[in-house]
XYZ file of C-alpha atoms in Angstrom:
554
model
C 12.143 41.526 12.233
C 11.276 42.205 8.599
C 13.143 39.080 7.597
C 11.163 37.004 10.102
C 7.849 38.397 8.807
C 8.951 37.649 5.278
C 9.660 34.041 6.193
C 6.265 33.678 7.924
C 4.507 35.206 4.942
C 6.370 32.855 2.646
C 5.423 29.870 4.820
C 1.745 30.896 4.861
C 1.826 31.276 1.100
C 3.303 27.781 0.645
C 0.731 26.273 2.986
C -2.044 28.012 1.079
C -0.814 26.676 -2.239
C -0.467 23.119 -0.795
C -4.024 23.402 0.527
C -5.263 24.577 -2.868
C -3.453 21.774 -4.733
C -4.685 19.190 -2.238
C -8.290 20.281 -2.673
C -7.911 20.072 -6.442
C -6.390 16.596 -6.132
C -9.348 15.381 -4.042
C -11.764 16.732 -6.667
C -9.828 14.986 -9.473
C -9.834 11.641 -7.578
C -13.574 11.906 -6.933
C -14.415 12.815 -10.540
C -12.088 10.101 -11.878
C -13.742 7.477 -9.671
C -17.211 8.536 -10.825
C -16.098 8.383 -14.463
C -14.720 4.886 -13.970
C -17.904 3.740 -12.265
C -19.947 5.231 -15.100
C -17.797 3.547 -17.751
C -18.343 0.191 -16.073
C -22.103 0.583 -16.092
C -22.926 1.569 -12.533
C -25.172 4.458 -13.515
C -28.005 5.093 -16.002
C -29.006 1.419 -16.045
C -32.515 0.404 -17.022
C -32.749 -1.714 -13.903
C -32.344 -0.592 -10.312
C -28.979 1.219 -10.064
C -28.734 0.576 -6.345
C -28.355 -3.111 -7.064
C -24.779 -2.563 -8.187
C -23.527 -1.018 -4.956
C -25.922 -2.279 -2.291
C -26.601 -5.930 -3.147
C -26.813 -8.355 -0.271
C -23.553 -10.071 -1.123
C -21.754 -6.801 -2.044
C -20.708 -8.399 -5.314
C -21.773 -7.322 -8.779
C -20.873 -8.260 -12.309
C -17.967 -10.460 -11.250
C -16.120 -8.188 -8.791
C -16.307 -7.020 -5.179
C -18.010 -3.623 -5.143
C -17.807 -3.223 -1.371
C -14.034 -3.755 -1.221
C -13.467 -1.339 -4.107
C -15.703 1.289 -2.474
C -13.896 0.883 0.860
C -10.512 1.415 -0.765
C -11.628 4.595 -2.543
C -13.175 5.988 0.637
C -9.974 5.169 2.512
C -7.976 7.337 0.095
C -10.535 10.145 0.268
C -10.482 10.029 4.075
C -6.689 10.340 4.090
C -6.810 13.294 1.726
C -9.554 14.965 3.764
C -7.604 14.432 6.975
C -4.494 15.959 5.396
C -6.486 18.938 4.137
C -7.954 19.501 7.619
C -4.477 19.465 9.175
C -3.214 22.004 6.682
C -6.219 24.284 7.221
C -5.790 24.183 10.986
C -2.066 24.882 10.608
C -2.763 27.955 8.425
C -5.369 29.246 10.889
C -2.936 28.765 13.744
C -0.245 30.697 11.892
C -2.645 33.577 11.168
C -3.868 33.762 14.793
C -0.405 33.564 16.332
C 1.324 35.816 13.789
C 2.279 38.336 16.474
C 3.787 35.685 18.758
C 5.551 33.970 15.867
C 7.150 37.273 14.831
C 8.924 37.333 18.168
C 10.199 33.755 17.841
C 12.525 32.248 15.283
C 11.510 29.222 13.185
C 14.555 27.559 11.775
C 14.684 26.158 8.272
C 15.290 22.676 9.714
C 12.129 22.809 11.827
C 10.120 24.071 8.869
C 11.459 21.215 6.695
C 10.664 18.680 9.403
C 7.114 20.005 9.703
C 6.526 19.769 5.949
C 7.945 16.238 5.867
C 5.913 14.848 8.785
C 2.667 16.747 8.291
C 2.480 17.084 4.501
C 4.830 14.865 2.522
C 4.420 11.583 4.441
C 0.584 11.695 4.667
C 0.459 12.688 1.008
C 2.721 9.747 0.121
C 0.525 7.322 2.078
C -2.576 8.556 0.263
C -0.752 8.337 -3.043
C 0.350 4.731 -2.414
C -3.140 3.747 -1.267
C -4.549 5.254 -4.457
C -2.044 3.353 -6.621
C -3.003 0.064 -4.974
C -6.630 0.336 -6.037
C -7.340 -2.069 -8.883
C -10.378 -1.107 -10.959
C -12.254 -3.979 -12.623
C -11.418 -4.648 -16.252
C -13.978 -4.141 -18.996
C -13.529 -7.701 -20.279
C -13.782 -10.742 -17.983
C -10.592 -12.424 -16.822
C -9.574 -15.330 -19.061
C -11.756 -18.441 -18.663
C -13.863 -16.832 -15.904
C -16.867 -14.558 -15.492
C -14.992 -12.266 -13.058
C -13.673 -8.818 -13.920
C -11.544 -8.474 -10.794
C -8.839 -10.717 -9.329
C -9.773 -12.412 -6.005
C -9.366 -10.230 -2.875
C -7.424 -7.630 -4.857
C -9.157 -4.684 -3.132
C -9.990 -6.386 0.162
C -6.684 -5.957 2.001
C -5.278 -2.435 2.388
C -1.774 -3.438 3.462
C 0.685 -2.680 0.647
C 2.678 -5.927 0.990
C -0.447 -8.133 1.016
C -1.757 -6.341 -2.044
C 1.533 -6.867 -3.866
C 1.655 -10.518 -2.811
C -1.835 -11.513 -3.969
C -1.639 -9.552 -7.220
C -1.296 -12.146 -10.026
C 2.209 -12.261 -11.498
C 2.221 -12.648 -15.284
C 5.249 -14.282 -16.885
C 7.739 -11.997 -18.579
C 7.075 -11.372 -22.273
C 3.770 -13.261 -21.974
C 5.463 -16.654 -22.214
C 4.160 -19.960 -20.843
C 6.395 -21.153 -18.010
C 7.664 -24.671 -17.333
C 4.510 -25.403 -15.317
C 2.311 -24.720 -18.343
C 0.703 -21.512 -17.023
C 1.092 -17.850 -17.973
C 0.135 -16.335 -14.594
C 1.221 -17.244 -11.049
C -1.348 -16.774 -8.264
C 0.188 -16.556 -4.800
C -2.201 -18.327 -2.444
C -3.438 -17.501 1.056
C -5.917 -19.346 3.259
C -9.559 -18.418 2.695
C -10.031 -17.749 6.437
C -7.516 -14.882 6.175
C -10.451 -12.613 5.284
C -11.821 -13.222 8.794
C -8.559 -12.029 10.385
C -7.894 -8.996 8.234
C -6.396 -6.822 10.978
C -4.175 -9.604 12.378
C -2.876 -10.479 8.917
C -2.178 -6.838 8.065
C -0.276 -6.450 11.346
C 1.749 -9.560 10.469
C 2.545 -8.151 7.014
C 3.509 -4.705 8.364
C 7.322 -4.682 8.119
C 10.191 -2.919 6.367
C 11.111 -4.633 3.103
C 14.665 -6.131 3.076
C 15.025 -5.431 6.802
C 14.638 -7.900 9.676
C 11.202 -9.409 10.284
C 9.452 -8.853 13.573
C 9.842 -11.645 16.125
C 6.249 -12.757 15.555
C 6.299 -16.452 14.589
C 3.711 -17.043 17.304
C 1.304 -14.666 15.499
C 1.939 -16.555 12.274
C 1.164 -19.882 13.960
C -2.008 -18.441 15.480
C -3.151 -17.295 12.028
C -2.364 -20.703 10.550
C -4.265 -22.630 13.227
C -7.312 -20.406 12.721
C -7.459 -21.154 9.012
C -5.253 -18.452 7.480
C -3.090 -21.167 5.995
C -1.056 -20.902 3.845
C 0.240 -17.544 4.976
C 1.610 -15.054 2.443
C 5.361 -14.950 1.949
C 7.264 -11.999 3.402
C 10.185 -9.979 2.024
C 12.149 -9.607 5.222
C 15.013 -11.447 6.931
C 14.099 -14.044 9.556
C 15.513 -13.490 13.008
C 17.725 -16.139 14.604
C 19.544 -16.616 17.870
C 22.406 -14.139 18.176
C 24.605 -16.809 19.799
C 23.769 -19.670 17.416
C 26.436 -22.384 17.575
C 27.320 -25.400 15.507
C 24.867 -28.327 15.853
C 26.141 -31.643 17.164
C 27.330 -34.296 14.664
C 24.620 -36.692 13.497
C 26.062 -39.604 15.474
C 25.588 -37.556 18.682
C 22.579 -35.346 17.964
C 19.889 -38.071 17.887
C 20.010 -38.737 21.635
C 21.678 -35.621 23.034
C 19.874 -32.516 24.284
C 20.698 -29.694 21.818
C 22.481 -26.499 22.719
C 19.881 -24.097 24.163
C 21.682 -21.174 22.501
C 20.413 -22.373 19.127
C 16.770 -21.629 20.007
C 14.954 -18.293 20.220
C 13.182 -18.536 23.600
C 11.482 -15.128 23.657
C 7.974 -16.498 22.957
C 8.171 -19.455 25.374
C 7.761 -19.562 29.132
C 11.023 -21.482 29.474
C 14.472 -20.219 28.529
C 16.326 -23.550 28.259
C 15.693 -27.258 27.742
C 16.060 -28.120 31.434
C 13.029 -25.935 32.174
C 10.934 -28.122 29.817
C 11.144 -31.090 32.192
C 7.890 -32.877 32.994
C 8.538 -32.109 36.669
C 8.210 -28.363 36.048
C 4.509 -27.322 36.255
C 5.342 -23.984 34.567
C 6.971 -25.534 31.498
C 4.399 -23.881 29.183
C 3.050 -26.928 27.327
C 0.778 -29.865 28.128
C 1.070 -32.094 25.059
C 3.693 -34.843 24.975
C 4.867 -34.282 28.551
C 8.402 -35.621 28.874
C 9.206 -35.361 25.161
C 12.266 -33.241 25.918
C 13.705 -35.842 28.322
C 15.645 -38.056 25.927
C 16.481 -40.660 28.566
C 12.767 -41.480 28.735
C 12.306 -41.080 25.000
C 14.875 -43.828 24.340
C 12.490 -46.365 25.832
C 9.698 -45.687 23.357
C 8.907 -48.123 20.514
C 11.279 -50.699 22.013
C 9.242 -52.590 24.607
C 5.504 -52.556 25.289
C 6.030 -53.187 29.005
C 8.092 -50.032 29.456
C 5.743 -47.559 27.763
C 2.237 -48.134 26.403
C 2.338 -48.656 22.632
C 0.203 -50.688 20.265
C 3.230 -51.664 18.147
C 6.939 -51.914 18.803
C 9.491 -50.798 16.245
C 10.501 -54.363 15.432
C 6.846 -55.297 14.794
C 6.360 -52.392 12.385
C 9.559 -53.117 10.452
C 9.046 -56.885 10.570
C 5.564 -56.690 9.068
C 7.062 -56.040 5.623
C 10.832 -56.507 5.842
C 12.860 -54.310 3.525
C 9.826 -52.432 2.159
C 9.715 -49.561 4.665
C 12.006 -46.787 3.359
C 10.191 -43.443 3.810
C 7.244 -42.311 5.875
C 5.600 -39.589 7.945
C 4.975 -39.349 11.687
C 1.797 -37.308 12.245
C 2.112 -36.756 15.999
C 3.042 -34.252 18.688
C 6.599 -34.962 19.747
C 10.282 -34.255 19.362
C 11.025 -36.803 16.627
C 11.822 -39.904 18.679
C 10.001 -42.250 16.298
C 11.955 -40.748 13.388
C 15.215 -41.079 15.351
C 14.601 -44.778 15.989
C 13.696 -45.306 12.341
C 16.830 -43.437 11.238
C 18.899 -46.027 13.098
C 17.354 -48.582 10.697
C 18.039 -46.401 7.604
C 14.388 -45.351 7.294
C 13.637 -41.666 6.605
C 10.673 -40.315 8.596
C 9.292 -36.774 8.333
C 7.845 -35.547 11.634
C 4.952 -33.078 11.673
C 5.239 -30.497 14.421
C 3.749 -27.277 15.770
C 5.373 -25.188 18.484
C 2.569 -25.610 21.011
C 4.202 -23.880 23.971
C 7.648 -25.395 23.373
C 10.253 -25.488 20.548
C 9.182 -28.814 19.007
C 10.311 -27.897 15.472
C 13.701 -26.650 16.631
C 14.232 -29.759 18.767
C 13.489 -32.108 15.850
C 15.774 -30.195 13.475
C 18.640 -29.947 15.989
C 18.469 -33.716 16.430
C 19.280 -34.031 12.719
C 15.744 -34.982 11.677
C 13.234 -33.411 9.287
C 10.340 -31.378 10.819
C 7.244 -30.545 8.767
C 5.574 -27.354 10.037
C 1.940 -28.037 9.158
C -1.499 -27.625 10.730
C -4.409 -30.111 10.678
C -6.188 -27.658 8.334
C -3.843 -28.329 5.450
C -3.578 -31.048 2.806
C -0.329 -32.972 3.144
C 2.239 -31.641 0.614
C 3.106 -35.052 -0.834
C 2.144 -36.691 -4.108
C -0.217 -39.668 -4.288
C 1.002 -43.190 -3.439
C 4.488 -42.136 -2.314
C 4.796 -43.031 1.393
C 5.628 -46.496 2.742
C 4.476 -45.714 6.287
C 2.161 -43.306 8.107
C 2.455 -43.320 11.887
C 0.486 -41.426 14.516
C 0.538 -41.399 18.326
C -2.455 -40.162 20.337
C -2.571 -36.989 18.273
C -6.267 -36.101 18.236
C -7.344 -37.169 21.732
C -11.019 -37.297 20.784
C -11.456 -33.541 20.200
C -11.619 -33.764 16.447
C -14.832 -33.561 14.451
C -15.520 -36.900 12.772
C -16.014 -35.343 9.344
C -12.648 -33.562 9.599
C -11.093 -36.826 10.782
C -12.601 -38.482 7.722
C -10.907 -35.954 5.416
C -7.566 -36.372 7.238
C -7.621 -40.177 7.103
C -8.509 -40.191 3.418
C -5.660 -37.732 2.814
C -3.342 -40.178 4.566
C -4.690 -42.925 2.347
C -3.981 -40.728 -0.693
C -0.247 -40.463 0.001
C 0.156 -44.045 1.274
C 1.330 -46.358 -1.501
C -0.421 -49.673 -2.261
C 0.802 -52.140 0.338
C 1.968 -49.368 2.673
C 1.487 -49.461 6.453
C -0.604 -47.155 8.622
C 0.550 -47.572 12.224
C -1.505 -46.123 15.076
C -0.032 -46.165 18.558
C -2.568 -45.156 21.169
C -6.250 -44.830 20.359
C -7.138 -41.242 19.538
C -10.892 -41.832 19.977
C -10.938 -42.336 23.764
C -14.710 -42.495 24.259
C -16.056 -46.033 23.611
C -19.230 -44.569 22.106
C -17.261 -42.207 19.846
C -14.936 -45.010 18.806
C -17.852 -47.320 18.078
C -19.677 -44.667 16.056
C -16.604 -43.906 13.999
C -15.854 -47.583 13.388
C -19.433 -48.018 12.153
C -18.923 -44.965 9.951
C -15.692 -46.414 8.526
C -17.372 -49.775 7.942
C -20.159 -48.083 6.002
C -17.627 -46.186 3.875
C -15.686 -49.410 3.275
C -18.857 -51.235 2.226
C -19.721 -48.360 -0.115
C -16.270 -48.564 -1.687
C -16.516 -52.352 -2.102
C -19.984 -51.997 -3.597
C -18.699 -49.392 -6.057
C -15.905 -51.777 -7.122
C -18.404 -54.594 -7.679
C -20.798 -52.579 -9.835
C -20.318 -51.638 -13.470
C -18.999 -48.080 -14.025
C -22.058 -45.845 -13.861
C -20.658 -43.535 -16.574
C -20.545 -46.431 -19.040
C -24.071 -47.529 -18.079
C -25.391 -43.998 -18.631
C -23.640 -43.746 -22.006
C -25.240 -46.999 -23.226
C -28.655 -45.878 -21.982
C -28.397 -42.603 -23.942
C -27.757 -44.474 -27.193
C -31.374 -45.684 -27.241
C -32.944 -42.339 -26.342
C -33.539 -39.052 -28.209
C -30.795 -36.445 -27.888
C -33.035 -34.162 -25.844
C -33.847 -36.877 -23.281
C -32.277 -36.765 -19.826
C -31.655 -39.660 -17.436
C -31.976 -39.196 -13.689
C -29.315 -40.379 -11.278
C -31.763 -42.871 -9.720
C -32.476 -44.406 -13.122
C -28.751 -44.833 -13.834
C -28.132 -46.405 -10.429
C -31.083 -48.784 -10.870
C -29.880 -49.863 -14.293
C -26.336 -50.175 -12.947
C -27.450 -52.593 -10.224
C -29.689 -54.595 -12.575
C -27.010 -54.932 -15.273
C -24.363 -55.903 -12.710
C -26.655 -58.519 -11.154
C -27.535 -59.972 -14.556
C -23.876 -60.233 -15.621
C -22.930 -61.820 -12.283
C -25.797 -64.321 -12.620
C -24.754 -65.421 -16.118
C -21.029 -65.443 -15.267
C -21.616 -67.683 -12.232
C -23.437 -70.227 -14.401
C -20.684 -70.116 -17.048
C -18.056 -70.510 -14.320
C -19.628 -73.761 -13.134
C -19.429 -75.243 -16.672
C -15.846 -74.032 -16.954
C -14.927 -75.782 -13.704
C -16.567 -79.035 -14.831
C -14.473 -78.953 -18.032
C -11.302 -78.289 -15.979
C -10.744 -74.987 -17.764
C -9.317 -71.880 -16.123
C -10.714 -69.292 -18.542
C -14.348 -68.540 -19.373
C -14.771 -68.045 -23.129
C -17.628 -66.846 -25.336
C -19.065 -70.343 -25.823
C -19.474 -70.722 -22.069
C -21.445 -67.442 -21.927
C -23.740 -68.538 -24.788
C -24.334 -71.892 -23.076
C -25.120 -70.171 -19.748
C -27.679 -67.873 -21.414
C -29.480 -70.875 -22.993
C -29.336 -72.834 -19.765
C -30.902 -69.962 -17.823
C -33.750 -69.548 -20.313
C -32.447 -66.500 -22.197
C -32.522 -68.215 -25.589
C -33.065 -65.020 -27.579
C -30.016 -63.509 -25.891
C -28.028 -66.686 -26.533
C -28.833 -66.637 -30.274
C -27.858 -62.981 -30.625
C -24.684 -63.587 -28.616
C -23.758 -66.588 -30.815
C -24.168 -64.529 -34.001
C -22.080 -61.692 -32.550
C -19.412 -64.166 -31.396
C -19.218 -65.723 -34.873
C -18.816 -62.310 -36.556
C -16.215 -61.305 -34.009
C -14.137 -64.412 -34.654
C -14.370 -63.923 -38.421
C -13.119 -60.345 -38.081
C -10.240 -61.492 -35.900
C -9.287 -64.117 -38.500
C -9.370 -61.498 -41.266
C -7.158 -59.180 -39.240
C -4.695 -61.999 -38.579
C -4.672 -62.955 -42.285
C -4.098 -59.367 -43.396
C -1.296 -58.994 -40.870
C 0.431 -62.172 -42.123
C 0.145 -60.975 -45.753
C 1.761 -57.655 -44.901
C 4.612 -59.466 -43.133
C 5.124 -61.736 -46.138
C 5.231 -58.782 -48.544
C 7.810 -56.993 -46.440
C 10.033 -60.094 -46.385
C 9.807 -60.459 -50.203
C 10.762 -56.817 -50.710
C 13.834 -57.324 -48.568
């Protein structure tokens, strides 16, 4: 009995000391935070001190005050919760001392209690405290910010580690010419904070959760790109060898090579267009390769604006690589592969394993959302193909960005093939065609006019340094100068044609100016032309003399 009371007294003493140390730790954290805030100028300002912590945008002096405050309060709340648990445990021990003296508390149970109720909560608070990044005194290089973007916004440990900038070892410049690597995430991730933190909640170096569907949901809602994870991707436990390439293009893959847990179906037969519970509505029949074989071969069999032979015959031998921006299982890429053309197929798993199907057929899937810029360099693709992808749902401004992105990666002389109109409404189609025509006219007009930067530079030469030129003035002068040059050039061209010459020279320009009544311009142009020719002759003479001297020395 005495031994039991001694153990209880010892336990109460330990709990009291832990409570005392915890209270002191909370006081130190609070004082340290106040000191840091004071050192960064949050208090004793001449202006309104509330502005620093309660501004409308919660941002002050180049960093996010609200996020920093939330992180500190999170740590304090954890410490307060732990202190409350310890206090209640001590009170319970004191009230039930008589009952506890009759029972036996093993050392194992006592250790377990300390681990679960003291050590683990204390560790969580400690890690949360270590993740807080206080703003630096000096701004970050080449910016006005004193805090890295989103550094205190997310509370998940893995997200915080991921978005923390990674400086090169030993402060060296890497092969990309930068000294710091910023891991990127989509800006809309801040709107799905809880979902993203759930996605990034895993055990490092263990297996990832089977949550690709959550990742795709985040991506489609704008959290794209997603952060990388440090866990092992799950795969089918009965994964078998894929079929050889000469068989895989037109053979249904082995269903064992797909993880079906997030789909309504559990095999490829279930994905038949005849099954109303197949789980997807886009590209019905895409998993029936007997029907897929008919596509791109004959317009009478399946509706298509272009057959494969028409696309390849438009520029024979020039189509080598391209991208198919559609919803499907890679049939267009499979047909192109038979003609030694490499096609990358974009795909999302919209209710069915589209990516897995494309890959198992021996083709290349590109897992990308409409939100994202295509990951290809400018002027690299020979062909861009799409098939009824947008179905009229897409905002015309977004469509504009997507089409111009396609134009960016399409090389000069490349082909953009569209099978199936994706603007089904005649009014919508007409409005967008008018919009495209206006953009095309604007581009042609810009090509016809003189570069506005050059026009503005010439205009500034005749003005005081403090003078500014409005955009309207530059555009007006740009149009006037272009019209004047076109007017004179047309007149000079007529004289050139009459003389059976193919090149307009300076004499033709001077003649055209005189003929059009710009005699004072013609005289100035003639003097400039004479000086120019004299300078060219002097340069040629000096060059010949240098050549002669070098030959003599040899």
